[in-house]
Tab-separated table of C-alpha atoms in Angstrom:
chain	number	residue	atom	x	y	z
A	1144	UNK	CA	18.567	27.792	-1.890
A	1145	UNK	CA	20.692	24.834	-0.943
A	1146	UNK	CA	19.682	22.841	2.132
A	1147	UNK	CA	22.342	21.518	4.467
A	1148	UNK	CA	21.887	19.111	7.308
A	1149	UNK	CA	22.707	20.690	10.634
A	1150	UNK	CA	23.401	19.289	14.032
A	1151	UNK	CA	20.825	20.710	16.418
A	1152	UNK	CA	21.766	21.243	20.065
A	1153	UNK	CA	20.471	18.623	22.455
A	1154	UNK	CA	17.068	19.385	23.979
A	1155	UNK	CA	18.473	19.762	27.511
A	1156	UNK	CA	21.562	21.753	26.554
A	1157	UNK	CA	21.913	25.075	28.345
A	1158	UNK	CA	23.947	28.239	27.897
A	1159	UNK	CA	24.293	31.477	29.774
A	1160	UNK	CA	22.341	34.540	28.703
A	1161	UNK	CA	25.660	36.279	28.116
A	1162	UNK	CA	26.924	33.535	25.810
A	1163	UNK	CA	23.645	33.535	23.891
A	1164	UNK	CA	23.950	37.314	23.415
A	1165	UNK	CA	27.545	36.917	22.241
A	1166	UNK	CA	26.496	34.294	19.699
A	1167	UNK	CA	23.620	36.430	18.398
A	1168	UNK	CA	25.982	39.402	18.144
A	1169	UNK	CA	28.412	37.368	16.048
A	1170	UNK	CA	25.583	36.387	13.708
A	1171	UNK	CA	24.450	39.997	13.406
A	1172	UNK	CA	28.007	41.157	12.684
A	1173	UNK	CA	28.234	38.551	9.924
A	1174	UNK	CA	24.881	39.601	8.425
A	1175	UNK	CA	25.978	43.248	8.579
A	1176	UNK	CA	29.133	42.439	6.598
A	1177	UNK	CA	27.072	40.536	4.006
A	1178	UNK	CA	24.658	43.450	3.687
A	1179	UNK	CA	27.560	45.862	3.175
A	1180	UNK	CA	28.902	43.632	0.409
A	1181	UNK	CA	25.486	43.552	-1.227
A	1182	UNK	CA	25.243	47.324	-1.034
A	1183	UNK	CA	28.638	47.706	-2.694
A	1184	UNK	CA	27.566	45.426	-5.548
A	1185	UNK	CA	24.325	47.357	-5.963
A	1186	UNK	CA	26.183	50.665	-5.908
A	1187	UNK	CA	28.236	49.535	-8.923
A	1188	UNK	CA	25.046	48.596	-10.767
A	1189	UNK	CA	23.331	51.870	-9.854
A	1190	UNK	CA	26.161	53.917	-11.351
A	1191	UNK	CA	25.286	52.702	-14.828
A	1192	UNK	CA	21.501	52.436	-14.509
A	1193	UNK	CA	18.781	55.007	-13.893
A	1194	UNK	CA	16.490	53.807	-11.113
A	1195	UNK	CA	12.733	54.143	-11.015
A	1196	UNK	CA	10.910	55.034	-7.789
A	1197	UNK	CA	10.246	51.401	-6.807
A	1198	UNK	CA	13.862	50.362	-7.293
A	1199	UNK	CA	15.064	53.364	-5.299
A	1200	UNK	CA	12.649	52.504	-2.489
A	1201	UNK	CA	13.982	48.932	-2.318
A	1202	UNK	CA	17.569	50.149	-2.177
A	1203	UNK	CA	16.631	52.536	0.614
A	1204	UNK	CA	15.085	49.609	2.530
A	1205	UNK	CA	18.342	47.665	2.133
A	1206	UNK	CA	20.316	50.644	3.426
A	1207	UNK	CA	17.944	51.012	6.381
A	1208	UNK	CA	18.145	47.289	7.185
A	1209	UNK	CA	21.943	47.411	7.059
A	1210	UNK	CA	22.048	50.349	9.461
A	1211	UNK	CA	19.528	48.688	11.774
A	1212	UNK	CA	21.545	45.456	11.964
A	1213	UNK	CA	24.679	47.470	12.764
A	1214	UNK	CA	22.831	49.436	15.472
A	1215	UNK	CA	21.324	46.334	17.080
A	1216	UNK	CA	24.697	44.571	17.108
A	1217	UNK	CA	26.134	47.625	18.892
A	1218	UNK	CA	23.325	47.512	21.468
A	1219	UNK	CA	23.978	43.817	22.105
A	1220	UNK	CA	27.716	44.478	22.526
A	1221	UNK	CA	26.917	47.247	25.009
A	1222	UNK	CA	24.568	44.917	26.879
A	1223	UNK	CA	27.207	42.194	27.016
A	1224	UNK	CA	29.695	44.717	28.426
A	1225	UNK	CA	27.361	45.526	31.358
A	1226	UNK	CA	28.217	43.938	34.683
A	1227	UNK	CA	26.687	40.506	35.204
A	1228	UNK	CA	22.952	40.904	35.580
A	1229	UNK	CA	19.826	38.821	35.605
A	1230	UNK	CA	17.041	39.304	33.096
A	1231	UNK	CA	15.007	41.390	35.577
A	1232	UNK	CA	17.813	43.813	36.485
A	1233	UNK	CA	17.738	47.337	35.086
A	1234	UNK	CA	20.313	48.876	32.790
A	1235	UNK	CA	20.959	52.501	31.888
A	1236	UNK	CA	19.423	53.098	28.446
A	1237	UNK	CA	22.177	55.568	27.528
A	1238	UNK	CA	24.687	52.781	28.115
A	1239	UNK	CA	22.811	50.573	25.665
A	1240	UNK	CA	22.742	53.090	22.826
A	1241	UNK	CA	26.323	54.313	23.216
A	1242	UNK	CA	27.809	54.297	19.713
A	1243	UNK	CA	24.468	53.690	17.962
A	1244	UNK	CA	24.116	55.946	14.914
A	1245	UNK	CA	20.486	55.207	14.084
A	1246	UNK	CA	17.989	57.454	15.845
A	1247	UNK	CA	15.113	54.993	15.410
A	1248	UNK	CA	16.954	52.392	17.497
A	1249	UNK	CA	17.840	54.955	20.176
A	1250	UNK	CA	14.184	56.014	20.357
A	1251	UNK	CA	13.004	52.402	20.588
A	1252	UNK	CA	15.432	51.712	23.446
A	1253	UNK	CA	13.978	54.718	25.239
A	1254	UNK	CA	10.497	53.237	24.880
A	1255	UNK	CA	9.275	55.745	22.289
A	1256	UNK	CA	6.732	54.821	19.616
A	1257	UNK	CA	8.255	53.598	16.400
A	1258	UNK	CA	8.037	56.118	13.603
A	1259	UNK	CA	7.040	55.267	10.045
A	1260	UNK	CA	10.070	53.631	8.391
A	1261	UNK	CA	8.941	54.235	4.823
A	1262	UNK	CA	11.349	56.277	2.762
A	1263	UNK	CA	10.721	58.833	0.082
A	1264	UNK	CA	12.373	58.148	-3.256
A	1265	UNK	CA	15.477	60.215	-3.809
A	1266	UNK	CA	19.183	59.889	-3.348
A	1267	UNK	CA	20.613	56.995	-1.414
A	1268	UNK	CA	23.980	57.084	0.285
A	1269	UNK	CA	25.195	53.516	0.352
A	1270	UNK	CA	28.037	52.677	2.681
């Protein structure tokens, strides 16, 4: 991994919560696109190679991570679209998960216990 020097923000620099959320959302959108590209490359490899259970499990984890990043980016976009609020204000949970396709994220936003995220080996539908 190549190391690059970066310019860190000044210690006293401030930003709004909204702007911070927008910046994080942009990063998540970028990571989502990179994950989709990785999945497409893996899909080409999978077509010519029989996978064992461990390999299939790892691909399923990649698919799950990709979907989770997409869902969380959607939640952040929905949060940004809410009227200006402070960190202690309440927000309608249904507003947050509007457009989210991943049930685990919807459940987490509703305060439900997280379910086991392990996947059984089998078919994987990559994007």
